[in-house]
Coordinates of N, CA and C in Angstrom, one line a residue:
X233 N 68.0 70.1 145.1 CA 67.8 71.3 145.8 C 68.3 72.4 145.1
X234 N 67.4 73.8 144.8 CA 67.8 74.5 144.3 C 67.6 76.1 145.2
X235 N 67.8 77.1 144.7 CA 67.6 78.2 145.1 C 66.4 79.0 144.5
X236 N 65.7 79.8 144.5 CA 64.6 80.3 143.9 C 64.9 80.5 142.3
X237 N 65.9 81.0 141.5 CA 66.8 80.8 140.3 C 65.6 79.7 139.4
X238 N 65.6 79.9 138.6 CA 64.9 78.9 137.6 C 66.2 78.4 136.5
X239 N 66.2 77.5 135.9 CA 67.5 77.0 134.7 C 66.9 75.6 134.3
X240 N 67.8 75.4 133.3 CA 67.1 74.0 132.9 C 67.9 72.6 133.6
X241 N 67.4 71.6 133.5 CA 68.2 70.5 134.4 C 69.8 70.2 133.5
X242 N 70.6 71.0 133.3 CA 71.7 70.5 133.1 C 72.8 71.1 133.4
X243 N 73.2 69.9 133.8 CA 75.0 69.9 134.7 C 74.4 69.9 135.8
X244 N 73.8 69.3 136.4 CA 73.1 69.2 137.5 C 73.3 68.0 138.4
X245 N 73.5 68.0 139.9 CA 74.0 66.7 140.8 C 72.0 66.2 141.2
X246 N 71.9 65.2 141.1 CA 70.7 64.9 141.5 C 71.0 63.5 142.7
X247 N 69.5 63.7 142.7 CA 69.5 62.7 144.2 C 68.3 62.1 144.2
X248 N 68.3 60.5 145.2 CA 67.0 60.4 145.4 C 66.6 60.9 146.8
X249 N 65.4 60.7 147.2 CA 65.0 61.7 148.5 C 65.6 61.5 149.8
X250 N 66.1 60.3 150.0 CA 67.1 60.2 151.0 C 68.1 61.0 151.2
X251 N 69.0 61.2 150.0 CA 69.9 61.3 149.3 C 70.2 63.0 149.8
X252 N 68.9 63.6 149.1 CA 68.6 65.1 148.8 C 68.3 65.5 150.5
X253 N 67.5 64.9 151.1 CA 67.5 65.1 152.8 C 68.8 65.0 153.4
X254 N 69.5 64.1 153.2 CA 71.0 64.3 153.8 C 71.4 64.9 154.0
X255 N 71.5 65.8 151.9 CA 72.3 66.9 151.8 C 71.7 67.9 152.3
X256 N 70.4 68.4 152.5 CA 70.0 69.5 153.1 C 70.5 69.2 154.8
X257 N 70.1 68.2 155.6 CA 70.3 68.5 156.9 C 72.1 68.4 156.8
X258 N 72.6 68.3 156.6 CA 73.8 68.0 156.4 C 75.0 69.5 156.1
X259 N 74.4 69.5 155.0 CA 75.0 70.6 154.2 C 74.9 72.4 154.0
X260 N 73.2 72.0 153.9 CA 72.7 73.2 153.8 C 72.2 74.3 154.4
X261 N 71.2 73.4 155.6 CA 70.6 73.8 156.7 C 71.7 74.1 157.8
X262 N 73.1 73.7 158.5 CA 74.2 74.3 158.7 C 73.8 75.8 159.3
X263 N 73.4 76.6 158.2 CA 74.5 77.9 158.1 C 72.9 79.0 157.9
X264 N 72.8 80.1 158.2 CA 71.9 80.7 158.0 C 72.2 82.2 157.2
X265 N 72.2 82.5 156.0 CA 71.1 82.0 155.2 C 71.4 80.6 154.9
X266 N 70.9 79.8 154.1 CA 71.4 78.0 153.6 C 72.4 78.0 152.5
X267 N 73.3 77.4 152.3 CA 74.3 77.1 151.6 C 73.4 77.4 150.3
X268 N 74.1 78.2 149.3 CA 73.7 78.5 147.9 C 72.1 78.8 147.6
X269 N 71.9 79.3 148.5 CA 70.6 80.2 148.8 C 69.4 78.9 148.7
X270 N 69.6 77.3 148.7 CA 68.5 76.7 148.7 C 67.2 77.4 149.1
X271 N 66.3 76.9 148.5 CA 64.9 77.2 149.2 C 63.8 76.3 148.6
X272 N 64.2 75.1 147.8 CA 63.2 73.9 147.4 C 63.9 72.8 146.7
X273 N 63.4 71.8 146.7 CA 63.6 70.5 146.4 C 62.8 70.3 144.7
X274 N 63.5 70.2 144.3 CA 62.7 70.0 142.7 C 62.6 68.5 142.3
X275 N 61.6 68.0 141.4 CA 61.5 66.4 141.1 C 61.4 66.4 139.8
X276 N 62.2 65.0 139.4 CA 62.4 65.3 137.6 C 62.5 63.8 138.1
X277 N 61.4 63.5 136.7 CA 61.5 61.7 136.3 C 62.6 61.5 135.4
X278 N 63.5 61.0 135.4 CA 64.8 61.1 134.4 C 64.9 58.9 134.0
X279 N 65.2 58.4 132.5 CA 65.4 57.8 132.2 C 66.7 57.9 132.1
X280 N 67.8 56.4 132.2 CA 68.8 56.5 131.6 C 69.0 55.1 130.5
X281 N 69.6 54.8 130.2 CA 70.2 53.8 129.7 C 72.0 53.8 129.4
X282 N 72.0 52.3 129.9 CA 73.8 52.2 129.8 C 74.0 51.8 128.5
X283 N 75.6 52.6 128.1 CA 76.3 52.3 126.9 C 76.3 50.6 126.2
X284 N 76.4 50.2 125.3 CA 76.5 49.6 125.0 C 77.9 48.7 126.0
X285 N 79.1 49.2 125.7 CA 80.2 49.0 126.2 C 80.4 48.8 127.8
X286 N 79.5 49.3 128.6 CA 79.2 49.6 129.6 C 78.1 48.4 130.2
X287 N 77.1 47.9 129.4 CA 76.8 46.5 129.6 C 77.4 45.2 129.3
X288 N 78.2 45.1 128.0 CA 79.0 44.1 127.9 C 79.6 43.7 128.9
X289 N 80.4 44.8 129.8 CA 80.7 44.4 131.2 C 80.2 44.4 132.5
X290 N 79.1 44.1 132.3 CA 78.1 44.0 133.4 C 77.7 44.7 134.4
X291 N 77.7 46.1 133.4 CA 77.6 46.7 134.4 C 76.4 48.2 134.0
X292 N 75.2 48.5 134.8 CA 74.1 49.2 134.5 C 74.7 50.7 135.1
X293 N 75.7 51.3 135.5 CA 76.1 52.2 135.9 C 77.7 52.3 136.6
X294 N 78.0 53.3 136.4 CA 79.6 53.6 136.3 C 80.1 53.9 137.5
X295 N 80.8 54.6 137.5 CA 81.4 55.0 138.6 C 81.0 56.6 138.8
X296 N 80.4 57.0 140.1 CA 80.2 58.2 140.3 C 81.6 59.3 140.7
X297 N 81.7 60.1 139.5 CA 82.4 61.3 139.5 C 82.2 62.5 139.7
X298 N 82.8 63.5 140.4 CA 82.6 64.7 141.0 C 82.8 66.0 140.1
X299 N 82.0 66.4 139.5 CA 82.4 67.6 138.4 C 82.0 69.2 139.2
X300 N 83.4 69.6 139.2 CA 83.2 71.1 139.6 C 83.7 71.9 138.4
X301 N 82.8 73.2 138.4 CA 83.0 73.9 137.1 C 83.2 73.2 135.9
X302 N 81.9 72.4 135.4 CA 82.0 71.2 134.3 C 82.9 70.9 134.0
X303 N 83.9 70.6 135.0 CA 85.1 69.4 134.6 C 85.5 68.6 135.5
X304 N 85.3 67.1 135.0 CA 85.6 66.0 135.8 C 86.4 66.1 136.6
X305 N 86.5 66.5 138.1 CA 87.2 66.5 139.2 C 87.9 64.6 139.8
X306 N 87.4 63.6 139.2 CA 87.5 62.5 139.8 C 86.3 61.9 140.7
X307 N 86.6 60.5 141.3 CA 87.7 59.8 141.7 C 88.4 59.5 140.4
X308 N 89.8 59.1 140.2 CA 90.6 58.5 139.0 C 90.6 59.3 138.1
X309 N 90.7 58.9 137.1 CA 90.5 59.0 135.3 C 89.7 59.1 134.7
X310 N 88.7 60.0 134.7 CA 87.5 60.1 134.3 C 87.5 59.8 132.6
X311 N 88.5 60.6 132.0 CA 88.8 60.2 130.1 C 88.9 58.9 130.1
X312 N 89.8 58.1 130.6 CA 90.3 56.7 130.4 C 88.7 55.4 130.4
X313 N 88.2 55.9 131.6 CA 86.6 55.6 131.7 C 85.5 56.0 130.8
X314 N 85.7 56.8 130.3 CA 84.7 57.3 129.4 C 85.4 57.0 128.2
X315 N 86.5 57.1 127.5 CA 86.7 56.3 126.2 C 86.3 55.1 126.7
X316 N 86.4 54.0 127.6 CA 86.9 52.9 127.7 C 85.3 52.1 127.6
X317 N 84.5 53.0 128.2 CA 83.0 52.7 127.9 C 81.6 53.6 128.0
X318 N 82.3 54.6 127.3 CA 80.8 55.8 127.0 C 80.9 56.5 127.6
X319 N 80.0 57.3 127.7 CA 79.6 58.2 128.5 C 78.7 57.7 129.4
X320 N 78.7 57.2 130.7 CA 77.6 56.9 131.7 C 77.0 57.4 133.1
X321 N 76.0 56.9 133.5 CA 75.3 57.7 134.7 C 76.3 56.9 135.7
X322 N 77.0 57.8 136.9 CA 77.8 56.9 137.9 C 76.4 56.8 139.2
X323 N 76.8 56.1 140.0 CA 76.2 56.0 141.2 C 77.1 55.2 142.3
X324 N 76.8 55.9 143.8 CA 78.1 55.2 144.6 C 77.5 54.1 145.3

């Protein structure tokens, strides 16, 4: 969900459409005008692939972390995770 604003997709929280409807009835729709001036839902086909490090231990995705003002806000140790196996897509 964005605001009329155009930018490219990065540093960006994405969703699938369950996901993105939550957050609008939830979050956005609230308050009048809408939280952060939403006014559409944007769709982007995105690939990922997990780290090497990150499959050895069985695992296709990490732990979802909360970044405000591009810096890892948590849950935990977000460095310790990311040396420990890449850089990865989290999901909860």
């Amino acid at each position: 969900a964005q605001s009329d604003a155009s930018y490219p997709p990065k540093s960006v929280n994405a969703a699938n459409l369950i996901g993105a409807m939550w957050y609008l009835q939830h979050e956005v729709v609230t308050q009048s005008p809408p939280k952060f001036g939403i006014t559409r839902i944007l769709r982007y086909k995105v690939q990922t692939k997990a780290p090497a490090r990150l499959l050895a231990a069985g695992m296709d995705f990490g732990v979802r972390y909360t970044y405000d003002g591009q810096k890892c806000t948590g849950p935990g140790d977000c460095s310790t995770m990311y040396a420990k196996y890449g850089f990865f897509v989290g999901c909860n």
